[in-house]
Each structure stands twice: as C-alpha cells, then as structure tokens.
Coordinates of C-alpha atoms in Angstrom, one line a residue:
M25 CA 7.6 15.6 -11.3
V26 CA 7.6 11.6 -10.4
D27 CA 10.0 9.2 -12.3
T28 CA 8.2 6.1 -12.7
G29 CA 10.9 4.1 -14.1
S30 CA 12.9 3.7 -17.5
S31 CA 13.5 0.0 -17.4
E32 CA 12.0 -2.3 -19.9
N33 CA 10.6 -4.1 -16.8
W34 CA 8.9 -1.0 -14.7
E35 CA 5.4 -1.4 -16.6
E36 CA 5.3 -5.2 -15.9
T37 CA 6.3 -4.3 -12.3
L38 CA 3.8 -1.6 -12.0
D39 CA 0.8 -3.9 -13.6
R40 CA 1.5 -6.7 -11.2
M41 CA 1.3 -4.0 -8.3
V42 CA -2.0 -2.9 -9.4
A43 CA -2.9 -6.4 -9.9
K44 CA -2.4 -7.2 -6.6
V45 CA -4.3 -4.6 -5.2
A46 CA -7.1 -4.2 -7.3
G47 CA -7.0 -7.9 -8.3
P48 CA -9.1 -9.6 -11.2
P49 CA -13.0 -8.9 -11.4
E50 CA -14.6 -10.7 -8.4
P51 CA -16.9 -13.3 -9.6
P52 CA -20.9 -12.9 -8.7
P53 CA -21.8 -15.3 -5.6
S54 CA -23.6 -18.6 -7.1
S55 CA -26.9 -17.1 -5.3
S56 CA -27.0 -14.3 -7.7
P57 CA -27.6 -13.6 -11.4
D58 CA -24.6 -14.1 -13.6
D59 CA -24.8 -10.2 -14.6
G60 CA -21.6 -9.2 -13.3
S61 CA -22.8 -8.0 -10.0
V62 CA -21.1 -8.2 -6.9
I63 CA -23.0 -8.3 -3.6
S64 CA -21.3 -6.8 -0.3
P65 CA -22.7 -9.3 2.1
A66 CA -24.6 -8.5 5.1
P67 CA -22.6 -9.0 8.4
A68 CA -22.7 -13.2 8.8
P69 CA -24.8 -14.1 12.1
R70 CA -22.9 -14.4 15.4
T71 CA -23.2 -17.7 16.8
E72 CA -20.1 -18.3 18.9
D73 CA -20.2 -18.0 22.6
P74 CA -18.0 -15.0 23.6
N75 CA -17.0 -16.7 26.8
Q76 CA -15.5 -20.0 25.5
P77 CA -11.8 -19.7 23.9
I78 CA -11.5 -21.8 20.9
S79 CA -8.5 -23.7 19.3
V80 CA -6.7 -21.7 16.6
E81 CA -7.1 -24.8 14.5
R82 CA -10.7 -24.4 14.9
L83 CA -10.5 -21.0 14.1
R84 CA -8.8 -22.0 10.9
L85 CA -11.5 -24.0 10.0
Q86 CA -14.1 -21.7 10.9
I87 CA -13.2 -19.1 8.8
F88 CA -11.9 -21.1 5.7
H89 CA -15.0 -20.7 3.8
S90 CA -15.4 -16.9 4.9
V91 CA -11.7 -16.1 3.6
Q92 CA -12.2 -18.2 0.3
G93 CA -15.3 -16.0 -0.5
G94 CA -13.7 -12.7 0.5
M95 CA -16.1 -12.0 3.5
R96 CA -14.7 -10.3 6.5
L97 CA -15.1 -11.3 10.0
S98 CA -18.0 -10.3 12.0
Q99 CA -16.3 -10.7 15.5
D100 CA -13.4 -9.4 17.1
I101 CA -10.6 -11.9 17.8
Y102 CA -8.9 -11.7 21.0
D103 CA -6.0 -14.0 23.0
E104 CA -7.0 -15.4 26.4
S105 CA -5.4 -12.3 28.0
G106 CA -7.9 -10.0 26.4
V107 CA -5.7 -8.3 24.1
L108 CA -7.2 -7.5 20.5
L109 CA -5.6 -9.4 17.6
L110 CA -7.9 -8.5 14.9
A111 CA -11.1 -6.6 14.6
A112 CA -14.4 -7.3 13.5
G113 CA -14.7 -6.4 9.7
S114 CA -11.0 -7.4 8.9
R115 CA -10.3 -10.4 6.6
V116 CA -8.3 -12.9 7.9
T117 CA -5.4 -14.0 5.8
R118 CA -3.0 -16.9 6.0
R119 CA -0.6 -14.5 7.0
F120 CA -2.5 -13.8 10.1
L121 CA -2.8 -17.4 11.5
Q122 CA 1.2 -17.8 10.4
L123 CA 1.7 -15.1 12.8
L124 CA -0.5 -16.6 15.8
S125 CA 1.6 -19.8 15.1
A126 CA 4.8 -17.8 15.7
R127 CA 3.6 -16.1 18.6
G128 CA 2.6 -19.4 20.4
I129 CA -1.0 -18.6 20.4
M130 CA -2.9 -21.8 20.5
R131 CA -6.5 -20.2 21.8
V132 CA -8.3 -17.2 20.9
Q133 CA -11.7 -15.7 21.9
L134 CA -14.4 -14.4 19.4
R135 CA -16.4 -11.4 20.6
S136 CA -19.1 -9.4 19.2
P137 CA -18.3 -5.6 19.0
E138 CA -19.9 -4.1 22.0
P139 CA -23.3 -2.4 20.8
P140 CA -23.6 1.3 21.1
P141 CA -25.1 2.8 24.1
A142 CA -29.1 3.1 24.2
P143 CA -29.8 6.2 21.9
I144 CA -31.5 9.6 23.0
H145 CA -34.1 10.3 20.7
D146 CA -34.9 14.0 21.8
R147 CA -31.6 15.9 22.2
H148 CA -33.5 19.1 22.6
T149 CA -34.9 17.4 26.1
T150 CA -31.3 18.1 27.7
P151 CA -30.8 21.9 27.4
S152 CA -27.9 21.8 30.1
A153 CA -25.9 19.1 27.8
T154 CA -22.3 20.1 26.9
E155 CA -21.6 20.0 23.2
D156 CA -19.7 16.6 23.7
D157 CA -23.0 15.1 25.2
L158 CA -25.1 16.8 22.2
S159 CA -22.6 15.1 19.8
T160 CA -22.6 11.6 21.6
A161 CA -26.5 11.9 21.4
L162 CA -26.4 12.4 17.8
S163 CA -24.2 9.8 17.0
R164 CA -26.0 7.0 19.1
E165 CA -29.1 7.8 17.5
L166 CA -27.3 7.3 14.0
D167 CA -25.7 4.1 15.2
E168 CA -28.9 2.5 16.1
R169 CA -30.4 3.7 12.7
M170 CA -27.4 2.3 11.0
A171 CA -27.5 -1.0 12.6
G172 CA -30.6 -1.9 10.6
E173 CA -29.2 -0.6 7.4
L174 CA -25.9 -2.3 7.4
Q175 CA -27.7 -5.9 7.6
R176 CA -28.8 -4.9 3.8
A177 CA -26.7 -6.2 1.1
V178 CA -25.4 -3.6 -1.5
V179 CA -25.2 -4.6 -5.0
F180 CA -22.8 -3.3 -7.2
R181 CA -22.7 -3.9 -10.8
P182 CA -19.4 -2.9 -12.0
V183 CA -19.6 -1.5 -15.7
R184 CA -17.3 -3.3 -18.3
A185 CA -15.2 -1.0 -20.5
W186 CA -17.4 -1.3 -23.7
R187 CA -20.3 -0.5 -22.0
R188 CA -19.3 2.8 -20.5
P189 CA -20.9 5.7 -22.1
R190 CA -18.7 8.0 -24.1
L191 CA -18.7 10.9 -26.2
P192 CA -16.5 12.1 -28.6
I193 CA -13.5 13.8 -27.8
N194 CA -14.3 17.3 -28.7
E195 CA -18.1 17.2 -26.8
L196 CA -16.6 15.8 -23.9
K197 CA -14.2 18.8 -23.6
G198 CA -17.3 21.2 -24.3
E199 CA -19.2 19.5 -21.8
A200 CA -16.7 19.8 -19.2
K201 CA -16.2 23.5 -19.9
R202 CA -20.0 23.9 -19.0
G203 CA -19.5 21.7 -15.9
V204 CA -16.6 23.8 -14.8
A205 CA -19.1 26.8 -14.6
R206 CA -21.5 24.4 -13.0
H207 CA -18.7 23.4 -10.1
A208 CA -18.1 27.0 -9.4
A209 CA -22.0 27.6 -9.1
T210 CA -22.2 24.6 -6.7
S211 CA -19.4 25.6 -4.7
N212 CA -20.9 29.3 -4.1
A213 CA -24.3 27.3 -3.2
V214 CA -22.5 25.3 -0.6
T215 CA -20.8 28.3 0.8
E216 CA -24.5 30.2 1.4
L217 CA -25.9 26.7 2.8
C218 CA -23.1 26.6 5.4
R219 CA -23.5 30.2 6.4
T220 CA -27.2 29.6 6.7
L221 CA -26.5 26.6 8.8
Q222 CA -24.0 28.1 10.8
G223 CA -26.4 31.0 11.8
G224 CA -29.0 27.9 13.3
Q225 CA -31.6 28.4 10.6
E226 CA -33.2 25.5 8.9
V227 CA -32.7 25.5 5.0
P228 CA -34.2 22.8 2.6
V229 CA -31.7 20.4 0.6
T230 CA -33.7 21.5 -2.6
E231 CA -30.9 23.5 -4.3
L232 CA -28.2 21.3 -3.5
R233 CA -30.2 18.3 -4.6
Q234 CA -30.8 19.8 -8.1
S235 CA -27.1 20.7 -8.2
V236 CA -26.1 17.3 -7.8
T237 CA -28.9 15.9 -10.3
Q238 CA -27.3 17.8 -13.0
F239 CA -23.9 16.2 -12.2
V240 CA -25.7 12.9 -12.2
D241 CA -27.1 13.4 -15.7
M242 CA -23.3 14.5 -17.0
A243 CA -22.0 11.3 -15.6
A244 CA -24.7 9.5 -17.7
L245 CA -23.4 11.3 -20.8
D246 CA -19.8 9.8 -19.9
F247 CA -18.3 8.3 -17.3
D248 CA -15.0 10.4 -17.7
L249 CA -16.6 13.8 -17.9
L250 CA -16.8 14.2 -13.8
P251 CA -13.1 13.5 -13.4
T252 CA -12.4 15.8 -16.4
I253 CA -14.2 18.7 -15.0
I254 CA -12.4 18.3 -11.4
A255 CA -8.8 18.2 -13.4
M256 CA -10.0 21.4 -15.2
R257 CA -11.3 23.7 -12.3
Q258 CA -8.7 25.9 -10.7
S259 CA -10.1 28.0 -7.8
Q260 CA -8.3 30.3 -5.4
D261 CA -11.7 30.3 -3.4
E262 CA -11.9 28.8 0.0
Y263 CA -10.3 25.2 -0.1
L264 CA -13.1 23.4 1.7
Y265 CA -16.1 24.4 -0.8
D266 CA -14.1 23.5 -3.4
H267 CA -12.9 20.1 -2.0
C268 CA -16.5 19.4 -0.9
V269 CA -17.7 19.6 -4.9
N270 CA -14.9 17.5 -6.1
V271 CA -15.2 14.9 -3.4
A272 CA -19.0 14.6 -4.6
L273 CA -18.0 14.5 -8.4
L274 CA -15.7 11.8 -8.0
S275 CA -18.0 10.0 -5.6
M276 CA -20.6 10.0 -8.2
A277 CA -18.2 9.0 -10.8
M278 CA -17.2 6.0 -8.9
A279 CA -20.8 5.0 -8.1
S280 CA -21.5 5.1 -11.8
Q281 CA -18.6 2.8 -12.5
L282 CA -19.9 0.5 -9.8
G283 CA -23.3 0.4 -11.7
M284 CA -25.2 1.9 -8.9
E285 CA -28.7 3.1 -9.7
R286 CA -29.7 6.9 -10.2
P287 CA -31.1 7.6 -6.6
A288 CA -28.2 6.1 -5.2
I289 CA -25.7 7.7 -7.0
L290 CA -27.6 10.8 -6.1
E291 CA -27.3 10.1 -2.4
V292 CA -23.5 9.2 -2.7
G293 CA -23.1 12.8 -4.3
L294 CA -24.9 14.7 -1.7
G295 CA -23.3 12.8 0.8
G296 CA -19.8 13.7 -0.6
L297 CA -20.9 17.2 -0.9
L298 CA -21.6 17.6 2.8
Q299 CA -19.6 15.4 4.6
D300 CA -16.8 17.9 5.4
I301 CA -19.3 20.7 6.3
G302 CA -18.6 20.2 10.0
M303 CA -14.9 21.4 9.4
L304 CA -16.3 25.0 9.8
R305 CA -16.6 24.7 13.2
V306 CA -13.2 23.7 13.8
P307 CA -11.3 27.0 14.9
L308 CA -9.4 28.6 12.1
P309 CA -5.9 28.6 13.6
I310 CA -6.4 24.8 13.8
R311 CA -7.9 24.4 10.5
L312 CA -5.4 26.8 8.6
A313 CA -2.4 26.0 10.8
H314 CA 1.0 26.1 9.2
R315 CA 2.7 23.7 11.2
P316 CA 1.8 20.1 12.5
L317 CA -1.0 19.7 15.0
T318 CA -1.0 18.9 18.6
S319 CA -2.8 16.1 19.6
E320 CA -5.5 18.2 21.5
E321 CA -5.6 20.2 18.2
W322 CA -5.8 16.8 16.2
H323 CA -8.7 15.7 18.6
E324 CA -10.9 19.0 17.2
I325 CA -10.3 17.7 13.6
Q326 CA -11.3 14.4 14.6
R327 CA -14.5 15.7 15.8
H328 CA -15.8 17.6 12.6
P329 CA -18.0 14.6 11.6
L330 CA -20.2 15.2 14.9
H331 CA -20.2 18.8 13.8
T332 CA -21.4 18.1 10.4
L333 CA -24.1 15.7 11.9
D334 CA -25.3 18.6 13.9
M335 CA -25.4 21.0 11.2
L336 CA -27.6 18.3 8.9
A337 CA -29.9 18.6 11.5
N338 CA -31.1 22.0 10.2
L339 CA -31.3 20.6 6.8
R340 CA -34.7 19.6 5.6
G341 CA -35.2 16.9 3.3
V342 CA -31.9 15.4 3.4
P343 CA -31.8 11.4 3.2
Q344 CA -30.9 9.4 6.1
T345 CA -28.0 7.9 4.1
V346 CA -26.3 11.2 3.6
K347 CA -26.1 11.5 7.4
F348 CA -24.7 7.8 7.3
I349 CA -21.8 9.1 4.8
A350 CA -21.2 12.2 6.7
Y351 CA -20.8 10.4 10.0
Q352 CA -18.2 7.5 8.6
A353 CA -16.5 9.3 5.6
H354 CA -13.3 9.4 7.9
E355 CA -13.4 5.8 8.9
R356 CA -11.7 3.0 7.3
I357 CA -12.1 -0.6 7.2
D358 CA -9.1 -1.5 9.1
G359 CA -10.5 0.6 12.2
V360 CA -7.6 3.4 12.1
G361 CA -10.4 6.3 11.0
Y362 CA -12.2 8.4 13.2
P363 CA -14.7 9.5 15.0
R364 CA -15.7 6.1 16.1
R365 CA -12.7 3.5 14.8
R366 CA -15.3 1.6 13.2
T367 CA -14.4 -1.3 10.9
G368 CA -15.2 -2.8 7.6
A369 CA -18.3 -4.7 8.7
Q370 CA -19.4 -1.7 10.8
L371 CA -19.2 0.8 7.8
H372 CA -21.8 2.1 5.2
R373 CA -20.7 0.9 1.5
Y374 CA -21.4 4.4 0.4
A375 CA -19.2 6.3 3.1
E376 CA -16.2 3.8 1.9
I377 CA -16.8 5.2 -1.6
V378 CA -16.7 9.1 -0.3
S379 CA -13.7 8.3 1.8
I380 CA -11.6 7.3 -1.2
A381 CA -12.8 10.6 -3.1
D382 CA -12.0 12.7 0.0
V383 CA -8.5 11.2 0.5
Y384 CA -7.8 11.9 -3.3
S385 CA -9.2 15.5 -3.6
A386 CA -7.6 16.6 -0.3
M387 CA -4.0 15.2 -1.5
T388 CA -4.4 17.0 -4.8
H389 CA -5.3 20.5 -3.1
E390 CA -2.6 22.7 -2.0
R391 CA -2.7 23.1 2.0
P392 CA -1.3 25.9 4.3
Y393 CA 1.3 23.6 5.4
R394 CA 2.2 21.7 2.1
K395 CA 2.1 22.0 -1.7
P396 CA -0.5 19.7 -3.5
H397 CA 0.6 16.2 -4.4
T398 CA 0.7 15.0 -7.9
P399 CA -2.5 13.0 -9.0
Y400 CA -0.2 10.1 -9.8
E401 CA 1.2 10.3 -6.0
A402 CA -2.5 10.7 -4.7
A403 CA -3.7 7.7 -6.8
K404 CA -0.4 5.7 -5.6
T405 CA -1.2 6.5 -1.7
I406 CA -4.8 5.2 -2.6
L407 CA -3.4 1.7 -4.2
T408 CA -0.9 1.4 -1.0
D409 CA -3.9 2.2 1.5
G410 CA -5.9 -0.4 -0.7
H411 CA -3.1 -2.9 -0.3
A412 CA -2.9 -2.3 3.4
Q413 CA -6.7 -3.0 3.7
R414 CA -7.6 0.4 4.8
F415 CA -9.6 0.8 1.7
D416 CA -11.9 -2.0 -0.1
R417 CA -10.5 -3.8 -2.5
L418 CA -13.7 -3.6 -4.9
L419 CA -13.9 -0.2 -4.3
T420 CA -10.0 0.6 -4.8
R421 CA -10.3 -1.0 -8.3
A422 CA -13.4 1.1 -9.0
F423 CA -11.4 4.5 -8.3
L424 CA -8.6 2.9 -10.6
D425 CA -11.3 2.5 -13.1
T426 CA -12.7 6.0 -12.9
V427 CA -9.4 7.9 -13.2
S428 CA -6.8 5.6 -13.7
L429 CA -3.4 5.5 -12.1
F430 CA -2.4 8.3 -14.0
P431 CA -5.5 10.4 -13.5
I432 CA -7.3 12.1 -15.8
G433 CA -6.1 15.9 -16.5
S434 CA -2.3 15.1 -15.3
R435 CA 0.8 15.2 -17.7
V436 CA 2.9 12.3 -18.3
E437 CA 6.0 11.8 -20.3
L438 CA 6.2 9.0 -22.6
S439 CA 8.9 6.6 -23.5
N440 CA 9.2 8.4 -27.0
G441 CA 9.7 11.9 -25.2
L442 CA 6.7 13.3 -26.0
T443 CA 4.5 15.2 -23.2
G444 CA 1.0 14.4 -23.0
R445 CA -2.2 15.0 -21.0
V446 CA -4.3 12.0 -19.8
L447 CA -7.6 12.3 -21.6
R448 CA -9.5 8.9 -20.4
A449 CA -9.1 6.0 -18.1
R450 CA -8.9 2.7 -19.4
P451 CA -10.9 0.3 -16.9
G452 CA -8.8 -2.7 -16.7
A453 CA -5.4 -1.0 -18.2
H454 CA -4.7 1.3 -15.4
T455 CA -1.2 2.4 -16.3
R456 CA -2.3 2.5 -20.2
P457 CA -4.7 5.6 -20.3
L458 CA -5.8 7.7 -23.6
V459 CA -3.6 10.5 -24.0
E460 CA -3.3 13.6 -25.9
E461 CA -0.1 15.0 -27.0
I462 CA 0.6 18.6 -25.8
T463 CA 3.4 21.3 -26.4
A464 CA 6.0 22.4 -23.8
D465 CA 3.4 25.3 -23.0
G466 CA 0.4 23.0 -22.4
C467 CA -1.4 23.2 -25.9
P468 CA -2.6 20.2 -27.5
T469 CA -1.3 19.1 -30.9
G470 CA -4.3 17.1 -31.8
Q471 CA -2.5 13.7 -31.7
V472 CA -4.4 11.1 -29.4
I473 CA -2.8 8.2 -28.4
D474 CA -4.4 5.2 -27.0
L475 CA -1.8 3.4 -24.9
S476 CA -4.1 0.5 -24.0
Q477 CA -3.6 -0.2 -28.2
E478 CA -0.3 1.2 -28.9
K479 CA 1.9 -1.0 -26.9
T480 CA 5.3 0.3 -28.1
L481 CA 4.8 3.4 -25.7
R482 CA 4.3 3.8 -21.9
V483 CA 4.4 6.1 -19.3
V484 CA 7.9 6.9 -18.0
K485 CA 7.4 9.9 -15.8
A486 CA 4.1 11.6 -14.0
M487 CA 4.2 15.2 -13.7

C-alpha cells in the first residue's frame, strides 16, 4: 500500500508533477495540417566541421531554435579535451548551458556519432565465427538498415479523450474476460514458437500475427480494453511468456492512443511480443537468480537482444520493424540502455513505445528476487524516468493517457474512506480515473465514481 498523501494540497502537488513530466499537448509543427498531429522529426542535417571547436555562445545561438522546437541534438558535444558532455539525441536545456559556464567551459566540439562498422550481409559464410562475432554481424546489418529508417518522420496523432472508442462498462468487462482467455492462448503460442526456434527450426509468423490482429481489433472497440485484460490476467505460468503478451498489449494500447495506423499498431504489438524471447538463451541460474547479479552475469542479460535477433532470423515473414524493436527495446534516449547505448536520435520510435511497456510489465510482475511493485509504483517510476529524459515526453504522456497514474485494475482508497478499483483512465486527468466502489473482499457494489467530475473526492492511497 502506498500512501499518496492526505493533505489538501496533495492532489495539486501531484498534478503539477505530472504536468511537469507529461506537459501540455505539443502543438503540431507549422508545416503540418492542424489536426493534432505530432511529428517526430528526422535527425537534422550535420553541417558542423567536427575538428573545429565552437564557442559556447555560438552553441547557445545554434541550438536556440532546436530547443524551442523540442528537437534533440544530432551530434555529440565534447569539451576540448575530448570528454563527452552531452550525447547525440539529448535535449539541450538552459541548465546544461549554465553548467558549462559554471565549469569554465567556453569552447566545445560537435561530432557526429561514429557510424556502425560495415555490415556483414551473409553471416553463414563464416562458420568458424564465435557467438559474439555472429551477434555483431547481425547487429551491424540491422544498424545499416535502420540508418535509412530513422530518417523517416513518424507521425503521431494523439486521440482526444472524447474521441476514444468506449464500450458500456458491462460490455467492457465481458470483452475483457474473453480477452483473458485469448491472452492465455497467445502465451501458449509464444511458448511453442520459442521451443521451435530454440531447436533451430524455421517457423512462420502467421499464428502470432493472427493473435496480435485479434488484440488490435479489441483495442479498436475500447482503448481501455487491453489494459483491463492485463489487470485481470493472473497466471502461475513461466514469467517470460506472460510478460511478452503483457508488453504487446500495453504497447498496442499506447500506439492506439497515439493515433497510429492499424498496420503500425500490429507491428508494435508483434515487436512487444517478441522483444524478450532471447532471454531463453540466458542461463537459468542467471535468469532466475535470487540474488544481485555479478557484472559478468549482467553482461549476459544485456546480450539477450542479440540472442533475440538470432532467433528471429528463423521466423519467416516477420516485418523488419519488429527486428528494430527487438534490437532497441532496452535502450534509453539518454544513452544508458543496452545493448548499444544508443541515444534518442538513434532510436526507432516504435522501440521507445515498447520500452515503456516493458518496464511497466516487468515491475508489476513478481520475480525470484523481489515482490511485484504496485501498478502505482511502476507508473510513478515511468514518470520519474520521463522527467530524467530516459523516456520521451510525448510517449510518457501516452502511457499516462493509456493507464493513468493509478493504473486500470489497481485498488485505491478515496478521501471519503471508500475502497475502489480503477476502471478507466482519463486522458489529461491522470490522477482522477473512473473508479468502481468495491467491498473489503473485492466485490463491486455497483457504484461507479468519475473522479474527473466528482471534484470533492480524490485518491489518498494506492494499494
């Protein structure tokens, strides 16, 4: 149970925190139609001579328009000694410029990130290659293919609250029960697929695509349906497969909220479903350890995206975008992720969506070394990481719009002493979801409270 605070100013304080991280809706660029679209820009052209230092004042002027437009750097910033100050893909803030001045740094260098090594197109021509060499060959080839993909702008059209499709509450619950059964079937399908891939056999992606398509259809009925299925699903099965399905569902729900087209939502879902299967090649004593991992063991964990790529090579018909997602779902826009420590401008936007869903699902699952975090704790962690610029601001907002700060399915205590279960997120009102009152044993009383309308009540505890 998490006490969110009982003072009258708590809600106001939390709303300010959410607003600071998620911010108001970003206006569309002037070159785009006035339809609420938000365009994720392609990296800016790199025109600076990397060998010529520039003054901090010139840097201040050069980045002014980029900062004002919310764009990220396309080049690394170094001091004159070659120390990295800010990685490509980061946003330059006034605070950063103040720190430069405080450290007496008057001149800096801009350098384009080093390009990936030349790709090896036929990994089967080197039978004596070690597993590390094989993984490097796979990732290099993907790096080259991604270079062109990242130049394309991704258009998001976040769906306004009043335009979200909604079912009546009773129908929502009925569809969710059917969805839980579909969740279990999909988890079983992933299990069988992984056994086949582990055996080195080829298998078509057809069955998984059909499963994901069914969930896309469900999301089109009601944006709250997929998060409701995740909340209702209780399984004692292997964590990995259940986690994969949860990541897929939450990723698709976020993609729907972002107004993505159906084929794109399908690719995001497939990517979320498959991005962690390489964990099966991590030794069980490491994967299921009841203790903190050593640095060598953590290195094995960080290599699992490369194992995933190798396994996907035997999955016929899988879209290239799914491989991009699998490769980068554990990266972070500030460069602290793995396996390649890529930064914002070097990341595929679909992978950024899946990375948020992956963190939320992992935190809310029980693991051998810890109890599950509450949905509220997991959502607050994502908020914190959004504030630290590990996650993109627009995508952090999409996550909140999808599940709310008190996620769908979680129990909360209201300021009048009642206990409730969150039924729906309220986009733009992230601390005031739709709640149904429940008894001490969890049975609904039939009373539904819309906290976005009932201003006299608020959440005081997350359970």
